[in-house]
């Protein structure tokens, strides 16, 4: 039957993993964006899903073989669409920074990912409007949107008060207009992950019938959805690798600037900067290969863990499992904002602006409590 309060805790762990995934990439040295993004993606979209599903579920291959074809291909298809969102998510972090970027992307993602599934299934009124538990959960969803708006407004006020030099110091490639466009696209496409999980519900039932415990039945579905994400990202990064001739970086040949110091936007690849060339030498410094691979592995596995814990949390939410998406989004913004402060993105903001963003975080924390309580009443 599940325990929604434990489910909330799992969603917080997933939010922490998601908000933290980009941090290791900041330590990658002299690799182009497409090189380190795809390297981390191999871990997050391919290796980690199959490894953990193979370890934690019973008869993974047998379950997938017994699954009707539409229940295989729809999760993959939505995963491809989600891949566009994930790709844009990475670009948004580069253009807007952790705090503002996450607020915009995840705000839209919350609306579409939470409300579309019950609307599509035709039980929106029954689950959200006709019961007290549903009313409480809906209030929590609305509180989440309020919190997201407050955080986003604080981010916009912070950025409006900064000079161009200060914006560049906080976010090396800051571009508000480009970032907002990418963030809107990423937010809508990222919601497709929730659709992919919904399309894979029959797989969870088959996995449970094979003897898999309730916490882990969602892991086989992750293999499919995340494989779809791999397709999208691999195609785009492959195009950039060919365009920029950056494949040699995987083998220590050729260099680019560090992720935090690239001058070109990541969709076009990196350009060289004088900082990438050792003092007194005409030869660019070599990338620290082992360090780069390890950091990309950590980033990729952290990216996967957000959904690893998501499926665990969703398994505890009972009838209102779709509210898990809101809990996930709120948790990501809470921890993403904390990382924004840790990286001093808010150091030049006025005290009232910092107070505003902390107010938004408080609202989001309250929202997760309200949603958890609503699920607890309905359990």
Tab-separated table of N, CA, C and O in Angstrom, residues 63-136:
chain	number	residue	atom	x	y	z
A	63	UNK	N	10.876	-10.166	-18.433
A	63	UNK	CA	9.763	-9.223	-18.288
A	63	UNK	C	9.618	-8.373	-19.540
A	63	UNK	O	8.514	-8.184	-20.068
A	64	UNK	N	10.725	-7.851	-20.041
A	64	UNK	CA	10.666	-7.017	-21.238
A	64	UNK	C	10.242	-7.829	-22.456
A	64	UNK	O	9.517	-7.328	-23.331
A	65	UNK	N	10.674	-9.103	-22.535
A	65	UNK	CA	10.282	-9.949	-23.658
A	65	UNK	C	8.781	-10.234	-23.640
A	65	UNK	O	8.151	-10.399	-24.692
A	66	UNK	N	8.187	-10.287	-22.451
A	66	UNK	CA	6.755	-10.571	-22.327
A	66	UNK	C	5.889	-9.323	-22.468
A	66	UNK	O	4.656	-9.422	-22.485
A	67	UNK	N	6.513	-8.161	-22.571
A	67	UNK	CA	5.771	-6.901	-22.663
A	67	UNK	C	5.267	-6.674	-24.080
A	67	UNK	O	6.024	-6.818	-25.043
A	68	UNK	N	3.996	-6.322	-24.266
A	68	UNK	CA	3.485	-6.000	-25.604
A	68	UNK	C	4.296	-4.871	-26.253
A	68	UNK	O	4.745	-3.951	-25.559
A	69	UNK	N	4.453	-4.957	-27.557
A	69	UNK	CA	5.303	-4.002	-28.278
A	69	UNK	C	4.937	-2.545	-28.015
A	69	UNK	O	5.835	-1.715	-27.826
A	70	UNK	N	3.643	-2.161	-28.018
A	70	UNK	CA	3.329	-0.740	-27.777
A	70	UNK	C	3.831	-0.240	-26.426
A	70	UNK	O	4.232	0.925	-26.302
A	71	UNK	N	3.839	-1.119	-25.420
A	71	UNK	CA	4.309	-0.711	-24.099
A	71	UNK	C	5.826	-0.636	-24.024
A	71	UNK	O	6.380	-0.154	-23.043
A	72	UNK	N	6.489	-1.123	-25.061
A	72	UNK	CA	7.929	-0.955	-25.191
A	72	UNK	C	8.251	0.332	-25.929
A	72	UNK	O	9.066	1.153	-25.496
A	73	UNK	N	7.579	0.525	-27.049
A	73	UNK	CA	7.947	1.642	-27.934
A	73	UNK	C	7.458	2.992	-27.441
A	73	UNK	O	8.136	3.998	-27.664
A	74	UNK	N	6.300	3.055	-26.768
A	74	UNK	CA	5.832	4.353	-26.283
A	74	UNK	C	6.762	4.957	-25.233
A	74	UNK	O	7.086	6.144	-25.306
A	75	UNK	N	7.243	4.196	-24.256
A	75	UNK	CA	8.222	4.775	-23.330
A	75	UNK	C	9.489	5.245	-24.036
A	75	UNK	O	10.047	6.294	-23.682
A	76	UNK	N	9.937	4.482	-25.054
A	76	UNK	CA	11.117	4.909	-25.801
A	76	UNK	C	10.823	6.202	-26.559
A	76	UNK	O	11.649	7.132	-26.575
A	77	UNK	N	9.655	6.281	-27.174
A	77	UNK	CA	9.285	7.489	-27.927
A	77	UNK	C	9.248	8.716	-27.025
A	77	UNK	O	9.821	9.764	-27.355
A	78	UNK	N	8.581	8.593	-25.878
A	78	UNK	CA	8.541	9.731	-24.955
A	78	UNK	C	9.934	10.028	-24.405
A	78	UNK	O	10.251	11.182	-24.094
A	79	UNK	N	10.756	9.000	-24.299
A	79	UNK	CA	12.130	9.228	-23.894
A	79	UNK	C	12.905	10.050	-24.909
A	79	UNK	O	13.742	10.885	-24.542
A	80	UNK	N	12.632	9.822	-26.199
A	80	UNK	CA	13.272	10.629	-27.240
A	80	UNK	C	12.878	12.100	-27.079
A	80	UNK	O	13.730	12.999	-27.158
A	81	UNK	N	11.582	12.342	-26.851
A	81	UNK	CA	11.131	13.726	-26.645
A	81	UNK	C	11.744	14.304	-25.376
A	81	UNK	O	12.170	15.466	-25.350
A	82	UNK	N	11.777	13.502	-24.314
A	82	UNK	CA	12.414	13.953	-23.075
A	82	UNK	C	13.883	14.263	-23.311
A	82	UNK	O	14.443	15.165	-22.683
A	83	UNK	N	14.516	13.542	-24.233
A	83	UNK	CA	15.917	13.808	-24.541
A	83	UNK	C	16.143	15.225	-25.022
A	83	UNK	O	17.159	15.853	-24.692
A	84	UNK	N	15.196	15.747	-25.801
A	84	UNK	CA	15.301	17.144	-26.226
A	84	UNK	C	15.263	18.064	-25.008
A	84	UNK	O	15.970	19.071	-24.952
A	85	UNK	N	14.407	17.711	-24.040
A	85	UNK	CA	14.341	18.513	-22.825
A	85	UNK	C	15.621	18.444	-22.023
A	85	UNK	O	16.109	19.456	-21.516
A	86	UNK	N	16.188	17.236	-21.904
A	86	UNK	CA	17.438	17.087	-21.169
A	86	UNK	C	18.579	17.832	-21.822
A	86	UNK	O	19.427	18.434	-21.157
A	87	UNK	N	18.592	17.800	-23.155
A	87	UNK	CA	19.618	18.537	-23.897
A	87	UNK	C	19.481	20.032	-23.639
A	87	UNK	O	20.460	20.735	-23.346
A	88	UNK	N	18.242	20.526	-23.718
A	88	UNK	CA	18.006	21.941	-23.444
A	88	UNK	C	18.258	22.303	-22.001
A	88	UNK	O	18.675	23.418	-21.690
A	89	UNK	N	18.046	21.339	-21.095
A	89	UNK	CA	18.288	21.569	-19.674
A	89	UNK	C	19.755	21.899	-19.432
A	89	UNK	O	20.090	22.836	-18.701
A	90	UNK	N	20.634	21.128	-20.075
A	90	UNK	CA	22.059	21.404	-19.931
A	90	UNK	C	22.435	22.769	-20.482
A	90	UNK	O	23.231	23.499	-19.884
A	91	UNK	N	21.838	23.142	-21.607
A	91	UNK	CA	22.125	24.451	-22.181
A	91	UNK	C	21.585	25.574	-21.301
A	91	UNK	O	22.204	26.633	-21.170
A	92	UNK	N	20.428	25.337	-20.683
A	92	UNK	CA	19.838	26.353	-19.817
A	92	UNK	C	20.743	26.670	-18.638
A	92	UNK	O	20.887	27.833	-18.238
A	93	UNK	N	21.365	25.640	-18.065
A	93	UNK	CA	22.282	25.870	-16.948
A	93	UNK	C	23.434	26.782	-17.372
A	93	UNK	O	23.916	27.608	-16.596
A	94	UNK	N	23.841	26.640	-18.631
A	94	UNK	CA	24.955	27.447	-19.128
A	94	UNK	C	24.543	28.903	-19.339
A	94	UNK	O	25.328	29.827	-19.147
A	95	UNK	N	23.293	29.124	-19.757
A	95	UNK	CA	22.849	30.468	-20.108
A	95	UNK	C	22.261	31.245	-18.944
A	95	UNK	O	22.360	32.475	-18.894
A	96	UNK	N	21.585	30.535	-18.018
A	96	UNK	CA	20.874	31.229	-16.947
A	96	UNK	C	21.435	30.943	-15.559
A	96	UNK	O	21.068	31.637	-14.604
A	97	UNK	N	22.289	29.950	-15.420
A	97	UNK	CA	22.774	29.572	-14.097
A	97	UNK	C	21.833	28.578	-13.451
A	97	UNK	O	20.722	28.320	-13.919
A	98	UNK	N	22.275	28.000	-12.337
A	98	UNK	CA	21.506	26.949	-11.682
A	98	UNK	C	20.161	27.434	-11.153
A	98	UNK	O	19.137	26.814	-11.363
A	99	UNK	N	20.149	28.565	-10.480
A	99	UNK	CA	18.929	29.000	-9.792
A	99	UNK	C	17.820	29.383	-10.759
A	99	UNK	O	16.728	28.801	-10.760
A	100	UNK	N	18.075	30.367	-11.613
A	100	UNK	CA	17.046	30.850	-12.528
A	100	UNK	C	16.721	29.795	-13.573
A	100	UNK	O	15.562	29.598	-13.934
A	101	UNK	N	17.735	29.108	-14.092
A	101	UNK	CA	17.506	28.098	-15.119
A	101	UNK	C	16.582	26.999	-14.645
A	101	UNK	O	15.625	26.626	-15.328
A	102	UNK	N	16.832	26.477	-13.459
A	102	UNK	CA	15.989	25.413	-12.934
A	102	UNK	C	14.572	25.893	-12.677
A	102	UNK	O	13.602	25.162	-12.895
A	103	UNK	N	14.432	27.118	-12.198
A	103	UNK	CA	13.097	27.623	-11.879
A	103	UNK	C	12.207	27.653	-13.117
A	103	UNK	O	11.054	27.213	-13.076
A	104	UNK	N	12.729	28.160	-14.223
A	104	UNK	CA	11.916	28.286	-15.430
A	104	UNK	C	11.615	26.916	-16.030
A	104	UNK	O	10.473	26.582	-16.355
A	105	UNK	N	12.664	26.105	-16.205
A	105	UNK	CA	12.478	24.784	-16.812
A	105	UNK	C	11.523	23.930	-15.987
A	105	UNK	O	10.563	23.351	-16.508
A	106	UNK	N	11.767	23.870	-14.695
A	106	UNK	CA	11.005	22.958	-13.871
A	106	UNK	C	9.599	23.461	-13.583
A	106	UNK	O	8.704	22.670	-13.285
A	107	UNK	N	9.381	24.768	-13.667
A	107	UNK	CA	8.028	25.281	-13.516
A	107	UNK	C	7.108	24.746	-14.600
A	107	UNK	O	6.022	24.213	-14.335
A	108	UNK	N	7.548	24.876	-15.844
A	108	UNK	CA	6.752	24.354	-16.956
A	108	UNK	C	6.656	22.840	-16.906
A	108	UNK	O	5.616	22.247	-17.178
A	109	UNK	N	7.754	22.215	-16.550
A	109	UNK	CA	7.774	20.762	-16.467
A	109	UNK	C	6.790	20.254	-15.416
A	109	UNK	O	6.145	19.223	-15.600
A	110	UNK	N	6.666	20.995	-14.321
A	110	UNK	CA	5.733	20.613	-13.254
A	110	UNK	C	4.303	20.609	-13.754
A	110	UNK	O	3.541	19.653	-13.538
A	111	UNK	N	3.916	21.679	-14.430
A	111	UNK	CA	2.535	21.806	-14.914
A	111	UNK	C	2.188	20.678	-15.875
A	111	UNK	O	1.190	19.969	-15.703
A	112	UNK	N	3.022	20.502	-16.900
A	112	UNK	CA	2.711	19.510	-17.918
A	112	UNK	C	2.855	18.090	-17.378
A	112	UNK	O	2.005	17.224	-17.633
A	113	UNK	N	3.931	17.819	-16.647
A	113	UNK	CA	4.188	16.464	-16.191
A	113	UNK	C	3.216	15.971	-15.141
A	113	UNK	O	2.947	14.769	-15.041
A	114	UNK	N	2.639	16.886	-14.348
A	114	UNK	CA	1.724	16.479	-13.286
A	114	UNK	C	0.277	16.419	-13.750
A	114	UNK	O	-0.450	15.459	-13.457
A	115	UNK	N	-0.160	17.423	-14.467
A	115	UNK	CA	-1.583	17.551	-14.776
A	115	UNK	C	-2.016	16.862	-16.060
A	115	UNK	O	-3.178	16.467	-16.183
A	116	UNK	N	-1.123	16.705	-17.026
A	116	UNK	CA	-1.525	16.094	-18.290
A	116	UNK	C	-1.909	14.621	-18.140
A	116	UNK	O	-2.932	14.202	-18.704
A	117	UNK	N	-1.136	13.783	-17.393
A	117	UNK	CA	-1.538	12.378	-17.280
A	117	UNK	C	-2.958	12.161	-16.772
A	117	UNK	O	-3.730	11.421	-17.410
A	118	UNK	N	-3.396	12.789	-15.641
A	118	UNK	CA	-4.781	12.555	-15.218
A	118	UNK	C	-5.806	13.151	-16.184
A	118	UNK	O	-6.906	12.610	-16.329
A	119	UNK	N	-5.445	14.235	-16.853
A	119	UNK	CA	-6.354	14.780	-17.870
A	119	UNK	C	-6.500	13.808	-19.032
A	119	UNK	O	-7.599	13.577	-19.549
A	120	UNK	N	-5.383	13.241	-19.455
A	120	UNK	CA	-5.397	12.315	-20.583
A	120	UNK	C	-6.177	11.045	-20.235
A	120	UNK	O	-6.922	10.503	-21.059
A	121	UNK	N	-6.025	10.569	-18.995
A	121	UNK	CA	-6.697	9.340	-18.574
A	121	UNK	C	-8.154	9.576	-18.196
A	121	UNK	O	-8.894	8.624	-17.967
A	122	UNK	N	-8.556	10.842	-18.096
A	122	UNK	CA	-9.937	11.166	-17.810
A	122	UNK	C	-10.342	11.068	-16.351
A	122	UNK	O	-11.545	11.035	-16.043
A	123	UNK	N	-9.358	11.014	-15.434
A	123	UNK	CA	-9.721	10.909	-14.015
A	123	UNK	C	-9.264	12.127	-13.218
A	123	UNK	O	-9.075	12.045	-12.006
A	124	UNK	N	-9.096	13.257	-13.919
A	124	UNK	CA	-8.671	14.480	-13.246
A	124	UNK	C	-9.692	14.883	-12.191
A	124	UNK	O	-9.341	15.199	-11.050
A	125	UNK	N	-10.986	14.909	-12.564
A	125	UNK	CA	-12.031	15.321	-11.624
A	125	UNK	C	-12.122	14.335	-10.466
A	125	UNK	O	-12.195	14.728	-9.291
A	126	UNK	N	-12.101	13.067	-10.785
A	126	UNK	CA	-12.255	12.043	-9.750
A	126	UNK	C	-11.125	12.098	-8.727
A	126	UNK	O	-11.361	11.955	-7.527
A	127	UNK	N	-9.897	12.317	-9.190
A	127	UNK	CA	-8.748	12.242	-8.290
A	127	UNK	C	-8.412	13.569	-7.612
A	127	UNK	O	-7.944	13.578	-6.470
A	128	UNK	N	-8.630	14.670	-8.309
A	128	UNK	CA	-8.175	15.954	-7.773
A	128	UNK	C	-9.294	16.858	-7.269
A	128	UNK	O	-9.078	17.677	-6.375
A	129	UNK	N	-10.475	16.725	-7.832
A	129	UNK	CA	-11.549	17.648	-7.491
A	129	UNK	C	-12.630	17.043	-6.596
A	129	UNK	O	-13.271	17.763	-5.824
A	130	UNK	N	-12.822	15.740	-6.675
A	130	UNK	CA	-13.966	15.122	-5.998
A	130	UNK	C	-13.653	14.598	-4.603
A	130	UNK	O	-14.567	14.127	-3.915
A	131	UNK	N	-12.399	14.658	-4.171
A	131	UNK	CA	-12.042	14.136	-2.850
A	131	UNK	C	-11.258	15.173	-2.064
A	131	UNK	O	-10.597	16.046	-2.638
A	132	UNK	N	-11.307	15.053	-0.739
A	132	UNK	CA	-10.534	15.961	0.109
A	132	UNK	C	-9.043	15.779	-0.113
A	132	UNK	O	-8.290	16.755	-0.193
A	133	UNK	N	-8.607	14.528	-0.222
A	133	UNK	CA	-7.188	14.260	-0.472
A	133	UNK	C	-6.744	14.901	-1.776
A	133	UNK	O	-5.669	15.511	-1.857
A	134	UNK	N	-7.583	14.771	-2.803
A	134	UNK	CA	-7.249	15.371	-4.087
A	134	UNK	C	-7.177	16.883	-4.004
A	134	UNK	O	-6.299	17.505	-4.616
A	135	UNK	N	-8.096	17.496	-3.247
A	135	UNK	CA	-8.074	18.953	-3.067
A	135	UNK	C	-6.788	19.405	-2.389
A	135	UNK	O	-6.189	20.427	-2.761
A	136	UNK	N	-6.353	18.638	-1.373
A	136	UNK	CA	-5.123	18.994	-0.664
A	136	UNK	C	-3.927	18.887	-1.601
A	136	UNK	O	-3.046	19.759	-1.620
